């Protein structure tokens, strides 16, 4: 089983499941893709355009509104307080970064 973990959040790649505090949480297929991207790149800043290309495909353009909506939905599910995220941080003007456990 390929398992990614960050604090109380874990992702089981083989089963396509997400757990928060050992409880399975429902995420949409796009939210799952987004979380997988962050979990595979913990600590790295991912640019908005890179994330959009990975999630929506090359021809999608640079519609940051769709990504912001997707991020908001994911944060509502994984963050205790979405306004002060513990897992996925916004890097203003650049993109997003998943905090590493060492931070």
Phi, psi and omega in degrees: 000127177270114185239129173252141182222141173218110184051242183266007182254129176223154186229123178258105184293325182291321183264354183057045181237150178239136180235139174234123185053042180064013176251132178292134175241147180274127172233153178286164177304321179290321177297321178297315178300316181296313180297320178299316179302315180292317182297326180282347183232039183305133177086346181265140174281125177254126181290154179304315183293324177296315181297314180301316180297318181293320185275314188257347180102162186299319186281006188285334184091204185235051180280093183287340181298317179297319179293318179299319179296318179296316178298318181298317179296317180294316180298322178302328183274327187253340184262138175299316177228101184304336180287334176233078187296142178260337185257301184250115183263146174273128173259099188309129177078356183238301183169227184222159179213135174274127181297141174274158182297337182283344184285000000 
